[in-house]
Amino acid sequence: MTAPVPVPLDAALGLVLAAPLTALTDLPSFDTSAMDGWAVAGPGPWDVRGEGVLAGHGEPEPLTDGEAVRIATGARVPQDTTAVLRSEYGRTDAKGRLHAVIPQAHGSARAGGTPMPGQGRDIRPRGQECRSGDQLLPVGTLVTPAVLGLAAAAGYDTLTVVPRPRVDVLVLGDELLTEGLPHDGRIRDALGPMLPPWLRALGAEVTAVRRIGDDAKALHRAVTRSGADVIVTTGGTAAGPVDHVHPVLRRIGAELLVNGVEVRPGHPMLLARTKENQHLVGLPGNPLAAVSGLLTLAEPLLRTLAARPAPEPYTLPLREAVHGHPHDTRLVPVVLRGDHAVPLHYNGPAMLRGVAGADALAVVPPGGARPGQETELLDLPWAAAGIGVCFT
């Protein structure tokens, strides 16, 4: 987990509380009217005071028995008020006196008698929601819009939260173009545009995106100079002549935590600890393989650094059979249709066509899955429609 920081309320959405949310005041902080109407004292009818009571004003003059005053929702209730009589339950006679016309249930004690609002009716008493010092929310609560509203009501201008992990993205490969059509053996860079917003959707703050090409010295310089919590590289994780990630990690004495996985696409992904408070996630260069690494290595790491809870795993039956790898797990894009997951085509390691229309990736065991087989699903962050989808 990264060190907690205080942030203004308008910057806290989607973060996790690092300190309990404790009420700084009673809520409400004074007796308030829950309705538009009249504050009344004692039994009616009542003489109506000329000047009404509005929200946002100071403490009004106390009432005496037989007196009423017009009052607005949220206004401070005068001292010695018996109840608030709703606007629809009051009428004034020719002499300007206020009478209650409250519907009474048949058989009630007041049926046929003098209508009268019950003691404390339509008054929100001081401290009804909480008292100053009450714990409203515990450490680890995700800051949602409702949490922001509660914090503001309870007196907060800032919240102590776990900040978003800072991520530097290093795009590797001499063959990558940043504009125009592919030509002369070069291809468009798909990961440079895709990774920063995807990482933000996973709760990260993307601090830099650098295109380095196949340059070992430049990669070494970028890694050693990075002050980010996480470095994400694309490509260069295998053992080819221009795959420089492993040699650079060895040179700086990094601790290799994950060196390849039994997952297709994405098996050459890696995770390393480059220094005490910094990790490097090495994603394969093939786009769908990189997506696999995002969901299986980057997402759990970023979630842990942000102190967010792991999502509950879930399964759905597959509508169609899915071909499997003989020995490794496959991750296959699917769409969710009712109570089934429908596999999508164009799911090769270099393809994004399938995942661009997907809701999730199905975890297909070695050997494949038959129609109707329950399969674990990894949600894509925007499909889950959670507060963690932070594209700004």
XYZ file of C-alpha atoms in Angstrom:
392
model
C 0.000 0.000 0.000
C 1.260 3.493 -0.817
C 1.538 6.083 1.986
C -1.778 7.784 2.865
C -2.260 11.429 1.922
C -4.911 14.079 2.629
C -6.777 15.188 -0.502
C -9.645 17.635 -1.094
C -13.064 16.084 -1.400
C -13.228 16.767 -5.136
C -10.060 14.710 -5.686
C -11.010 11.702 -3.519
C -13.528 9.899 -5.747
C -12.551 6.280 -6.356
C -9.835 6.228 -3.667
C -9.875 4.231 -0.427
C -10.145 5.703 3.072
C -6.894 5.360 5.017
C -8.466 6.726 8.210
C -11.957 6.195 9.639
C -14.569 8.776 8.704
C -15.526 10.135 12.115
C -18.291 12.716 12.476
C -16.928 16.168 13.245
C -20.385 17.422 14.253
C -23.824 16.188 15.222
C -26.029 15.468 12.207
C -28.193 17.409 12.050
C -26.317 19.954 14.144
C -29.580 21.528 15.391
C -33.269 20.622 15.380
C -34.535 21.228 11.841
C -37.848 21.154 10.070
C -38.349 18.109 7.858
C -41.187 19.795 5.923
C -42.490 23.110 4.700
C -45.294 24.254 6.994
C -45.628 25.827 10.411
C -43.746 25.326 13.666
C -46.448 25.179 16.332
C -46.401 25.291 20.127
C -49.089 23.658 22.254
C -52.571 22.744 21.064
C -54.261 24.695 18.264
C -55.663 26.799 16.913
C -52.596 29.030 16.775
C -51.852 32.682 16.256
C -49.375 32.970 13.365
C -46.310 35.122 13.884
C -45.721 37.449 10.954
C -42.114 36.700 10.054
C -41.312 33.171 8.874
C -38.227 31.003 9.534
C -35.982 30.138 6.595
C -33.094 27.698 6.175
C -29.663 29.197 6.655
C -30.725 31.831 9.174
C -29.747 32.146 12.822
C -31.695 30.874 15.823
C -35.304 32.144 15.690
C -37.255 33.555 18.612
C -38.833 30.892 20.879
C -42.522 30.086 20.506
C -45.113 30.426 23.228
C -48.140 28.154 23.657
C -50.778 28.861 21.035
C -48.275 30.415 18.651
C -47.111 29.275 15.211
C -44.649 30.499 12.656
C -44.152 29.674 8.990
C -41.097 27.440 8.519
C -39.195 26.055 5.514
C -37.648 22.607 5.122
C -34.180 22.578 6.680
C -34.794 25.675 8.803
C -33.846 25.762 12.456
C -36.852 24.940 14.664
C -37.675 27.609 17.274
C -37.223 26.681 20.923
C -40.344 25.229 22.592
C -41.780 24.003 19.275
C -44.157 21.065 19.789
C -44.220 19.883 16.174
C -44.176 20.985 12.566
C -47.556 21.116 10.882
C -47.182 20.369 7.169
C -48.447 22.974 4.702
C -51.104 20.595 3.364
C -52.434 19.963 6.872
C -53.035 23.586 7.869
C -55.594 26.281 7.025
C -56.208 29.772 8.332
C -59.605 31.134 9.261
C -61.045 34.578 8.614
C -59.260 35.922 11.693
C -55.905 34.604 10.489
C -55.709 31.813 13.064
C -54.136 28.509 12.006
C -56.092 25.253 12.297
C -54.880 21.687 11.740
C -56.750 19.559 9.209
C -54.787 16.345 9.661
C -56.485 13.209 8.326
C -57.032 10.828 11.229
C -57.149 7.056 10.904
C -60.573 5.548 11.604
C -60.734 4.323 15.181
C -57.720 6.384 16.334
C -57.843 8.245 19.642
C -58.133 11.562 17.790
C -60.803 10.438 15.314
C -63.594 12.982 15.606
C -61.530 15.079 18.052
C -59.279 18.099 17.581
C -56.610 17.355 14.944
C -53.097 17.848 16.264
C -49.632 16.804 15.003
C -47.888 14.425 17.395
C -45.079 15.621 19.633
C -41.905 16.105 17.521
C -43.729 15.342 14.264
C -41.748 16.315 11.139
C -38.814 17.592 13.182
C -35.340 16.159 12.596
C -33.843 16.279 16.090
C -30.213 17.227 16.600
C -27.964 14.147 16.350
C -30.652 11.954 14.736
C -28.141 10.604 12.164
C -24.987 10.736 14.270
C -23.262 12.410 17.184
C -19.916 14.149 16.960
C -17.195 11.499 17.297
C -19.283 8.620 15.903
C -17.469 6.456 13.337
C -19.424 6.729 10.121
C -17.239 4.589 7.822
C -14.217 2.351 8.487
C -10.748 2.304 6.969
C -10.818 0.594 3.572
C -14.100 2.131 2.397
C -14.149 3.036 -1.290
C -14.934 6.734 -1.744
C -18.120 6.905 -3.805
C -20.225 10.007 -4.570
C -22.394 9.143 -1.553
C -19.304 8.959 0.684
C -18.268 12.417 -0.541
C -21.704 13.764 0.359
C -21.596 12.190 3.820
C -18.081 13.505 4.434
C -19.121 17.031 3.479
C -22.212 16.855 5.700
C -20.058 15.599 8.586
C -17.737 18.602 8.304
C -14.827 17.417 6.141
C -12.905 19.491 3.596
C -10.277 16.789 2.981
C -10.095 13.010 3.342
C -7.117 10.852 4.285
C -6.882 8.284 1.505
C -4.527 5.857 -0.178
C -3.381 7.682 -3.335
C -3.501 6.247 -6.811
C -0.326 4.301 -7.641
C 1.873 6.277 -10.040
C 2.719 4.409 -13.240
C 5.297 5.092 -15.944
C 4.617 3.373 -19.293
C 7.593 2.471 -21.489
C 6.658 1.436 -25.043
C 9.405 -0.656 -26.646
C 9.975 -1.617 -30.285
C 11.623 -0.016 -33.319
C 8.872 -1.376 -35.553
C 6.125 0.820 -34.054
C 4.529 3.767 -35.837
C 2.574 6.470 -34.012
C 0.524 7.628 -37.014
C -0.565 6.685 -40.489
C -0.861 3.276 -42.128
C 1.571 0.377 -41.624
C 4.367 0.329 -44.210
C 7.830 -1.066 -44.896
C 7.554 -3.770 -42.246
C 6.457 -1.325 -39.552
C 3.124 -1.492 -37.691
C 0.981 0.915 -35.723
C 1.557 1.070 -31.983
C -1.700 -0.193 -30.423
C -0.445 -0.356 -26.824
C 0.652 3.280 -26.496
C -2.922 4.568 -26.969
C -4.502 1.659 -25.085
C -2.452 1.291 -21.921
C -2.715 4.744 -20.264
C -6.548 4.891 -20.182
C -6.730 1.201 -19.258
C -4.336 1.765 -16.354
C -6.386 4.765 -15.248
C -9.472 2.544 -15.370
C -7.606 0.221 -12.995
C -7.089 3.125 -10.585
C -3.576 4.264 -11.536
C -2.190 7.735 -12.122
C -0.196 7.564 -15.349
C 2.760 9.885 -14.809
C 4.643 9.347 -18.096
C 4.391 7.520 -21.436
C 7.746 7.123 -23.202
C 8.513 5.459 -26.531
C 11.996 3.981 -26.332
C 12.315 1.559 -29.245
C 14.782 -1.329 -29.027
C 17.485 0.503 -27.093
C 18.991 -1.226 -24.058
C 20.762 1.896 -22.785
C 17.645 4.028 -23.089
C 15.588 1.354 -21.328
C 18.132 1.126 -18.498
C 18.128 4.902 -18.145
C 14.315 5.116 -18.108
C 13.956 2.336 -15.517
C 16.640 3.620 -13.143
C 15.429 7.220 -13.326
C 11.746 6.446 -12.836
C 10.204 7.573 -9.549
C 6.898 5.843 -10.212
C 5.422 3.150 -7.983
C 5.027 0.859 -11.014
C 6.809 0.742 -14.365
C 4.908 -0.959 -17.193
C 6.884 -2.031 -20.268
C 5.527 -3.384 -23.538
C 7.379 -6.061 -25.473
C 10.963 -7.182 -25.023
C 10.147 -9.783 -22.348
C 11.272 -12.870 -24.305
C 14.839 -13.907 -25.203
C 15.210 -12.487 -28.717
C 18.132 -10.368 -29.963
C 16.379 -7.070 -29.134
C 14.505 -8.228 -26.014
C 16.247 -6.049 -23.430
C 13.932 -6.226 -20.410
C 15.554 -9.260 -18.754
C 19.149 -8.027 -19.253
C 18.261 -4.618 -17.801
C 16.574 -6.209 -14.789
C 19.645 -8.365 -14.157
C 21.929 -5.359 -14.507
C 20.079 -3.344 -11.846
C 19.761 -6.315 -9.481
C 15.968 -6.516 -9.659
C 14.139 -9.362 -7.925
C 12.195 -11.379 -10.473
C 8.892 -12.347 -8.857
C 7.058 -13.786 -11.889
C 9.010 -14.984 -14.926
C 6.456 -16.213 -17.425
C 3.080 -17.799 -16.785
C 1.189 -20.806 -18.080
C -1.388 -18.602 -19.772
C -2.109 -18.035 -23.484
C -1.921 -15.395 -24.746
C 0.560 -13.698 -22.459
C 2.961 -16.409 -21.302
C 6.149 -14.226 -21.468
C 4.749 -11.598 -19.035
C 6.839 -10.845 -15.944
C 6.750 -9.045 -12.609
C 9.878 -7.740 -10.847
C 10.708 -5.667 -7.790
C 13.164 -3.044 -9.031
C 13.643 -1.275 -5.700
C 12.064 -1.328 -2.245
C 8.906 0.583 -3.236
C 8.842 0.016 -6.975
C 7.724 -2.813 -9.257
C 7.984 -3.427 -12.980
C 5.303 -5.237 -14.957
C 6.662 -6.529 -18.270
C 3.827 -6.979 -20.755
C 4.224 -8.973 -23.974
C 4.233 -6.932 -27.169
C 1.254 -8.695 -28.743
C -1.841 -6.619 -27.865
C -4.160 -9.335 -26.523
C -1.229 -10.900 -24.667
C -0.634 -7.490 -23.092
C -4.292 -7.375 -22.027
C -3.805 -10.736 -20.291
C -0.885 -9.261 -18.369
C -2.886 -6.176 -17.452
C -5.662 -8.256 -15.905
C -3.546 -10.939 -14.222
C -0.405 -9.052 -13.088
C -0.954 -5.284 -13.275
C -4.504 -5.230 -11.881
C -3.769 -7.218 -8.676
C -0.604 -5.173 -8.065
C -2.341 -1.820 -8.540
C -5.301 -2.961 -6.447
C -2.988 -3.953 -3.593
C -1.067 -0.667 -3.745
C -4.367 1.238 -3.651
C -5.652 -0.925 -0.727
C -8.744 -1.915 -2.666
C -10.441 -5.271 -2.000
C -10.275 -8.072 -4.539
C -13.467 -8.595 -6.546
C -15.465 -11.685 -5.764
C -14.743 -14.362 -8.376
C -17.725 -15.537 -10.379
C -18.520 -18.016 -13.138
C -20.978 -18.370 -15.978
C -21.644 -21.255 -18.363
C -20.251 -20.923 -21.866
C -22.784 -20.891 -24.660
C -20.331 -22.533 -27.077
C -17.319 -24.811 -26.845
C -13.896 -23.148 -26.655
C -10.748 -24.753 -27.984
C -8.056 -24.977 -25.337
C -4.278 -25.102 -25.190
C -2.902 -28.580 -24.434
C -1.078 -27.504 -21.290
C -1.789 -23.827 -20.505
C -4.827 -21.804 -19.468
C -6.386 -19.673 -22.206
C -7.985 -16.265 -21.734
C -10.731 -15.774 -24.326
C -12.830 -12.603 -24.861
C -16.542 -13.112 -24.224
C -19.745 -11.095 -24.135
C -22.329 -11.682 -21.412
C -25.779 -12.570 -22.669
C -28.256 -13.275 -19.905
C -26.872 -16.107 -17.813
C -24.283 -17.246 -20.390
C -20.916 -16.105 -21.687
C -20.583 -16.108 -25.468
C -17.021 -16.586 -26.806
C -15.851 -14.096 -29.421
C -13.742 -14.776 -32.494
C -10.527 -12.932 -33.348
C -8.901 -13.930 -30.100
C -5.334 -14.502 -31.281
C -2.410 -12.962 -29.332
C -1.970 -10.076 -31.775
C -5.689 -9.335 -32.174
C -7.768 -6.672 -30.449
C -10.935 -7.084 -32.512
C -12.425 -9.614 -30.111
C -11.580 -7.858 -26.851
C -12.761 -4.486 -28.222
C -16.325 -5.843 -28.162
C -15.961 -7.960 -25.019
C -17.345 -7.673 -21.489
C -14.850 -10.067 -19.904
C -12.197 -12.694 -20.496
C -13.140 -16.312 -19.855
C -10.546 -18.435 -18.046
C -10.483 -21.596 -20.157
C -8.628 -24.532 -18.566
C -6.054 -26.648 -20.439
C -7.788 -28.861 -22.973
C -10.675 -26.419 -23.578
C -14.261 -26.102 -22.376
C -17.482 -27.682 -23.581
C -20.817 -25.866 -24.114
C -22.525 -25.161 -20.784
C -19.333 -25.558 -18.762
C -19.042 -23.114 -15.844
C -16.049 -20.849 -16.462
C -14.470 -18.153 -14.321
C -14.657 -14.660 -15.798
C -12.319 -11.675 -15.479
C -14.336 -8.487 -15.952
C -12.994 -5.707 -18.112
C -12.986 -2.520 -16.009
C -15.500 -0.567 -18.084
C -17.878 -3.519 -18.406
C -18.079 -3.787 -14.605
C -19.256 -0.119 -14.563
C -17.675 0.357 -11.157
C -16.334 3.518 -9.501
C -12.883 2.323 -10.440
C -13.508 3.309 -14.040
C -11.529 6.548 -13.902
C -10.706 7.739 -17.421
C -9.834 11.278 -16.330
